[in-house]
């Protein structure tokens, strides 16, 4: 690992000020530290944001659940409030990686990194989340822009993620047996008016499967999507899974999720 | 006194390990040490046109940079193949030079080219980045099945062929096959595995400018052997000026048998730069450069009669050696593989033909089981397929071909001293509720799942082993073991062993044995290993040999202590030696019932006299002191055996395979510590399930290791396993006085075919290769569905 300057600001303003094109925010460090260790990334300044109190914590209002950026996966997984309001979100957090990762990894780090096989982005998409940054509010569908890419600008910091509480939801995941990231993750959320089926792991970036969402919006049952072919074109094919296998898993887990709702 | 052998004595070593107080190589720091970082080839095959170290030498903190040129100039020898194997045509195997730092060509990704020493690790890394190597990249040979048709990667090794070896009689096999009702055939790939010891390799070297002695702390399974190789072949230092210490070692599985490049280079360099050197592998370096395991491509056939009798067996295997032949690399796919490939069966005619090839991949060497898992996989897949094709019960066909007389002269090499294969399989069937399987299968079916059951019966030849036998087969050294028992005046005892514990619990089991032999409390015994300056000599630990060879050396040394103790006690008690009986730590004069404890005798041996009287307890012809050593060379290998049964459930929608039940019944002869043996079996089964279902080493066509981290290489985890159901049968080994057999590798030997037989059973006989990953199984399920639909 190359040496770097370590900063631990107490508030968002200072953190933002320290940021530059050669800096990184450090939340759980679950992605940042390994990539620095492996020499895949190096930074002049590492800005630890864990000491910024206002970035951590969970708030539930009538219609939304707001999770602070540095809230750890284990906190979401075990939160009574989340379990009550959006049990699927707690379930998702509880199945991320392994215990060590859940004890350090954060929601802000997860969505800012936007790994194509991360779990949280699918929840953001399906639950019509609004990403609060120190500059603005961004709708989830505009936030995830591509592989490891987001709408965040330099110095922009995620402060919290506000999820809309659905009527019903479930998350189903086929873990990569090695890393336990998602080979495929399907988040199904039934809102008052419509249904969102968000898919992660399948393509270069999380997306809403419009066909499945539409069918379920008009009839929220397994039979509505039975036999629906999920096309493998455009899906990732790598040593862990072929596109064809991923496509099979998307339709399978969509059904499983509806069943579990 | 109750016997300790046979009881669940808690592990003495756990006190330090569980408190994080173990002392591993990386924990050792020496004042003024430098840090080594190796410059490694990023290419699988390349000519090294030039190495420019000038920028690195100027880099901050860099103390020295050395390359293949300097090591060649200093005439430091390279890494060696420990066994000379001869081809069927009588020619000797072809072994390329394997210099510690590659000078002219690099032959696998990760091969060391140069080394940088610096004041800090960061500076060494910076320096290493500044070494400029100019490569001419050549087309890599990666696939072992294609290696013989590809460019020769080593000068003088035609077709990349190390040897083309035959064991057995082709003509007799042809005759047997001509008589067969049916020929069962399998094509198998025994997947390459990365050993993944929890502790990465490391070394710390300290050159003493005054005594000119090199001390090498290293992660080795066999420090004396390392010293021998580094001295005799490496020319690093004379044997008496080289001290090798292998302190606590966190797992080896075979990957720490070899003397590696880094140990030779750092030892040589420490003398050159006159500074201590520390090197610790990063996990990526472990993935790339630890010797890997398995990697066979096999075609095998079994000739059978319609009623399920085995007539003949043939095995044609291509074994991938990787880029170089290492210590056990050439024997693993030959004498550790071929003889066991006929399994636990009476098969009148058999042969194994193995072609070992070089490829531009990490060297392949012994990995837990070494050759015997590959052998067992071959025969047990065939036997299971035979049962399926003949419509026979899987256990019945096995029983029908088991030997019932022991000693059993196995078809190809071994004479198995003892065993009862029928009892083992019967017990396994009972414990696994074999009879109830059909009901469980139906239940799974009702839930839309496919359930399968698999059996494998194995034996293996371990406890390697008789020197005359192994040296006649090409081994470069004899595989005896030594021990020394030092009874100190105060009654504390140090037992030195040449075996090395890196997870085998020798501190405990060896102490149990010595405590029983000498009738002393186990607390008084300290097992000492892993330091060439402390113990006499030793061949180390691998091939499940520690107890059956090293343990017996300890027994014999203890017996010498007792023999001398008897003579001394007789003199002290003023009786004849034959009137003394030794029992529970006491020498008793039978007539008078007067006694001396072994502690008193030891004390007298060191303080042989008394005030006011000219009287010595030491008999004429004996010497003071109470230290005895023994070298033990066993008359035979040891032959553990058993039967394992596995049940899996497959979800056809995802292809996920769940191991539902795993039953193992093993015969390890007399068991010294059941808890430790169970632990060894658990670990072995876990590794075997890993091979069968998870571990998938992949090189791309250019020779880059795709699975070089835990993000991509699937290690099995606790949640991949059911609770293991273990049972034991016991026939004592007749080849050693304790009646023990090796237990360290059995789990990894028996389990891959057991699991795969279950998976294939669930798939209705559809063949599938290891590892049976979810996608592969899903595809198989789909093709079954398709063919069922067609049939309907
Ligand atoms: C072995 C392993 C398994 C995993 N499995 C899963 C899984 O199954 N599912 C899953 O979803 N994830 C998984 N992850 C990812 C993990 O859960 C973390 O979410 C992820 O590594 C990043 O979170 P972090 O808090 O550690 O961020 P860091 O590593 O600290 O940061 C990651 C990136 O985000 C930026 N960043 C961090 N916080 C903010 C912020 N508030 N605002 C703006 N930018 C920010 C950083 O600058 C950096 O570029 C796994 C990770 C590992 C190592």
mmCIF file of C-alpha atoms in Angstrom, chain B residues 595-740:
data_model
loop_
_atom_site.group_PDB
_atom_site.id
_atom_site.type_symbol
_atom_site.label_atom_id
_atom_site.label_comp_id
_atom_site.label_asym_id
_atom_site.label_seq_id
_atom_site.Cartn_x
_atom_site.Cartn_y
_atom_site.Cartn_z
ATOM 1 C CA UNK B 595 10.963 -49.650 44.312
ATOM 2 C CA UNK B 596 12.549 -46.702 42.631
ATOM 3 C CA UNK B 597 10.481 -44.284 40.630
ATOM 4 C CA UNK B 598 11.687 -43.387 37.164
ATOM 5 C CA UNK B 599 12.303 -39.883 38.488
ATOM 6 C CA UNK B 600 14.597 -41.196 41.195
ATOM 7 C CA UNK B 601 16.437 -43.293 38.671
ATOM 8 C CA UNK B 602 16.856 -40.332 36.338
ATOM 9 C CA UNK B 603 18.154 -38.215 39.207
ATOM 10 C CA UNK B 604 20.648 -40.926 40.092
ATOM 11 C CA UNK B 605 21.772 -41.140 36.462
ATOM 12 C CA UNK B 606 22.812 -37.485 36.580
ATOM 13 C CA UNK B 607 24.083 -37.446 40.178
ATOM 14 C CA UNK B 608 25.729 -40.831 40.308
ATOM 15 C CA UNK B 609 27.194 -40.974 43.801
ATOM 16 C CA UNK B 610 26.446 -40.201 47.394
ATOM 17 C CA UNK B 611 28.010 -38.571 50.430
ATOM 18 C CA UNK B 612 30.341 -40.653 52.584
ATOM 19 C CA UNK B 613 30.100 -43.717 50.409
ATOM 20 C CA UNK B 614 31.967 -44.636 47.235
ATOM 21 C CA UNK B 615 29.015 -46.039 45.405
ATOM 22 C CA UNK B 616 27.663 -45.461 41.905
ATOM 23 C CA UNK B 617 24.206 -46.368 40.720
ATOM 24 C CA UNK B 618 25.554 -46.655 37.170
ATOM 25 C CA UNK B 619 26.230 -50.279 36.293
ATOM 26 C CA UNK B 620 29.509 -51.231 34.698
ATOM 27 C CA UNK B 621 29.421 -50.636 30.982
ATOM 28 C CA UNK B 622 26.768 -47.911 31.282
ATOM 29 C CA UNK B 623 27.305 -44.179 31.191
ATOM 30 C CA UNK B 624 25.828 -41.450 33.362
ATOM 31 C CA UNK B 625 22.898 -39.415 32.084
ATOM 32 C CA UNK B 626 19.523 -40.553 30.792
ATOM 33 C CA UNK B 627 19.211 -39.660 27.154
ATOM 34 C CA UNK B 628 18.300 -42.114 24.451
ATOM 35 C CA UNK B 629 17.615 -41.789 20.778
ATOM 36 C CA UNK B 630 16.155 -44.046 18.154
ATOM 37 C CA UNK B 631 15.926 -44.094 14.398
ATOM 38 C CA UNK B 632 12.962 -46.016 13.131
ATOM 39 C CA UNK B 633 12.538 -47.355 9.636
ATOM 40 C CA UNK B 634 9.217 -49.159 9.277
ATOM 41 C CA UNK B 635 8.989 -52.504 7.485
ATOM 42 C CA UNK B 636 5.964 -51.417 5.469
ATOM 43 C CA UNK B 637 3.605 -48.557 4.673
ATOM 44 C CA UNK B 638 0.464 -48.306 6.785
ATOM 45 C CA UNK B 639 -2.878 -48.940 5.146
ATOM 46 C CA UNK B 640 -5.856 -47.132 6.605
ATOM 47 C CA UNK B 641 -9.123 -47.920 4.890
ATOM 48 C CA UNK B 642 -12.800 -47.296 5.177
ATOM 49 C CA UNK B 643 -16.096 -46.530 3.544
ATOM 50 C CA UNK B 644 -17.812 -43.189 3.280
ATOM 51 C CA UNK B 645 -21.419 -42.518 2.313
ATOM 52 C CA UNK B 646 -22.802 -39.161 1.264
ATOM 53 C CA UNK B 647 -26.265 -37.923 0.486
ATOM 54 C CA UNK B 648 -26.903 -34.780 -1.504
ATOM 55 C CA UNK B 649 -29.992 -32.892 -2.509
ATOM 56 C CA UNK B 650 -30.041 -30.890 -5.711
ATOM 57 C CA UNK B 651 -32.308 -27.997 -6.505
ATOM 58 C CA UNK B 652 -32.810 -28.445 -10.256
ATOM 59 C CA UNK B 653 -33.879 -24.808 -10.679
ATOM 60 C CA UNK B 654 -30.601 -23.356 -9.402
ATOM 61 C CA UNK B 655 -28.298 -26.362 -9.572
ATOM 62 C CA UNK B 656 -27.372 -25.829 -5.933
ATOM 63 C CA UNK B 657 -26.018 -28.980 -4.318
ATOM 64 C CA UNK B 658 -26.579 -29.422 -0.627
ATOM 65 C CA UNK B 659 -24.641 -32.070 1.256
ATOM 66 C CA UNK B 660 -27.370 -33.452 3.477
ATOM 67 C CA UNK B 661 -25.596 -36.285 5.225
ATOM 68 C CA UNK B 662 -22.014 -37.426 5.382
ATOM 69 C CA UNK B 663 -20.999 -40.649 7.069
ATOM 70 C CA UNK B 664 -17.408 -41.790 7.354
ATOM 71 C CA UNK B 665 -16.265 -45.066 8.817
ATOM 72 C CA UNK B 666 -12.499 -45.372 8.962
ATOM 73 C CA UNK B 667 -10.051 -47.961 10.182
ATOM 74 C CA UNK B 668 -6.970 -46.224 11.527
ATOM 75 C CA UNK B 669 -5.873 -49.151 13.640
ATOM 76 C CA UNK B 670 -5.295 -48.191 17.224
ATOM 77 C CA UNK B 671 -6.355 -44.608 17.911
ATOM 78 C CA UNK B 672 -4.154 -42.520 20.204
ATOM 79 C CA UNK B 673 -6.548 -39.586 20.642
ATOM 80 C CA UNK B 674 -10.074 -39.941 19.202
ATOM 81 C CA UNK B 675 -10.779 -36.211 19.425
ATOM 82 C CA UNK B 676 -7.718 -35.322 17.387
ATOM 83 C CA UNK B 677 -8.382 -38.079 14.875
ATOM 84 C CA UNK B 678 -11.946 -36.842 14.432
ATOM 85 C CA UNK B 679 -10.554 -33.361 13.821
ATOM 86 C CA UNK B 680 -8.221 -34.710 11.166
ATOM 87 C CA UNK B 681 -11.094 -36.547 9.487
ATOM 88 C CA UNK B 682 -13.303 -33.449 9.607
ATOM 89 C CA UNK B 683 -10.614 -31.337 7.965
ATOM 90 C CA UNK B 684 -9.959 -33.937 5.303
ATOM 91 C CA UNK B 685 -13.633 -34.330 4.437
ATOM 92 C CA UNK B 686 -14.028 -30.551 4.296
ATOM 93 C CA UNK B 687 -11.162 -30.324 1.824
ATOM 94 C CA UNK B 688 -12.604 -33.185 -0.203
ATOM 95 C CA UNK B 689 -16.043 -31.579 -0.357
ATOM 96 C CA UNK B 690 -14.228 -28.396 -1.362
ATOM 97 C CA UNK B 691 -12.630 -30.225 -4.258
ATOM 98 C CA UNK B 692 -15.856 -31.940 -5.291
ATOM 99 C CA UNK B 693 -18.169 -28.945 -5.148
ATOM 100 C CA UNK B 694 -16.336 -25.659 -4.806
ATOM 101 C CA UNK B 695 -12.650 -25.236 -5.570
ATOM 102 C CA UNK B 696 -12.176 -24.310 -9.171
ATOM 103 C CA UNK B 697 -8.645 -23.237 -10.065
ATOM 104 C CA UNK B 698 -8.759 -21.576 -13.446
ATOM 105 C CA UNK B 699 -5.984 -20.384 -15.712
ATOM 106 C CA UNK B 700 -6.898 -18.511 -18.853
ATOM 107 C CA UNK B 701 -5.347 -19.486 -22.175
ATOM 108 C CA UNK B 702 -2.431 -17.118 -21.635
ATOM 109 C CA UNK B 703 -1.594 -18.735 -18.298
ATOM 110 C CA UNK B 704 -2.959 -16.024 -16.016
ATOM 111 C CA UNK B 705 -4.453 -17.445 -12.841
ATOM 112 C CA UNK B 706 -8.037 -16.194 -12.870
ATOM 113 C CA UNK B 707 -8.810 -17.466 -9.406
ATOM 114 C CA UNK B 708 -6.011 -15.786 -7.480
ATOM 115 C CA UNK B 709 -7.986 -14.410 -4.564
ATOM 116 C CA UNK B 710 -10.797 -15.394 -2.230
ATOM 117 C CA UNK B 711 -13.147 -13.207 -4.232
ATOM 118 C CA UNK B 712 -12.870 -15.766 -7.018
ATOM 119 C CA UNK B 713 -11.500 -18.967 -5.520
ATOM 120 C CA UNK B 714 -14.193 -20.687 -3.522
ATOM 121 C CA UNK B 715 -12.974 -22.066 -0.240
ATOM 122 C CA UNK B 716 -15.562 -24.270 1.396
ATOM 123 C CA UNK B 717 -17.055 -22.776 4.555
ATOM 124 C CA UNK B 718 -18.751 -24.196 7.602
ATOM 125 C CA UNK B 719 -22.199 -23.584 6.154
ATOM 126 C CA UNK B 720 -21.353 -25.841 3.208
ATOM 127 C CA UNK B 721 -21.230 -28.875 5.456
ATOM 128 C CA UNK B 722 -23.695 -30.961 7.404
ATOM 129 C CA UNK B 723 -22.628 -32.386 10.732
ATOM 130 C CA UNK B 724 -20.245 -35.229 9.907
ATOM 131 C CA UNK B 725 -21.260 -38.621 11.148
ATOM 132 C CA UNK B 726 -18.040 -40.439 12.070
ATOM 133 C CA UNK B 727 -17.473 -44.035 13.010
ATOM 134 C CA UNK B 728 -14.462 -46.286 13.362
ATOM 135 C CA UNK B 729 -13.579 -49.897 12.953
ATOM 136 C CA UNK B 730 -10.264 -51.194 14.169
ATOM 137 C CA UNK B 731 -7.797 -53.719 12.854
ATOM 138 C CA UNK B 732 -4.348 -53.166 14.293
ATOM 139 C CA UNK B 733 -1.488 -52.521 11.915
ATOM 140 C CA UNK B 734 0.914 -55.422 12.227
ATOM 141 C CA UNK B 735 3.801 -53.389 10.877
ATOM 142 C CA UNK B 736 4.380 -51.301 13.984
ATOM 143 C CA UNK B 737 4.333 -51.946 17.719
ATOM 144 C CA UNK B 738 1.501 -49.476 18.413
ATOM 145 C CA UNK B 739 -0.775 -50.979 15.762
ATOM 146 C CA UNK B 740 -1.476 -47.508 14.398
#
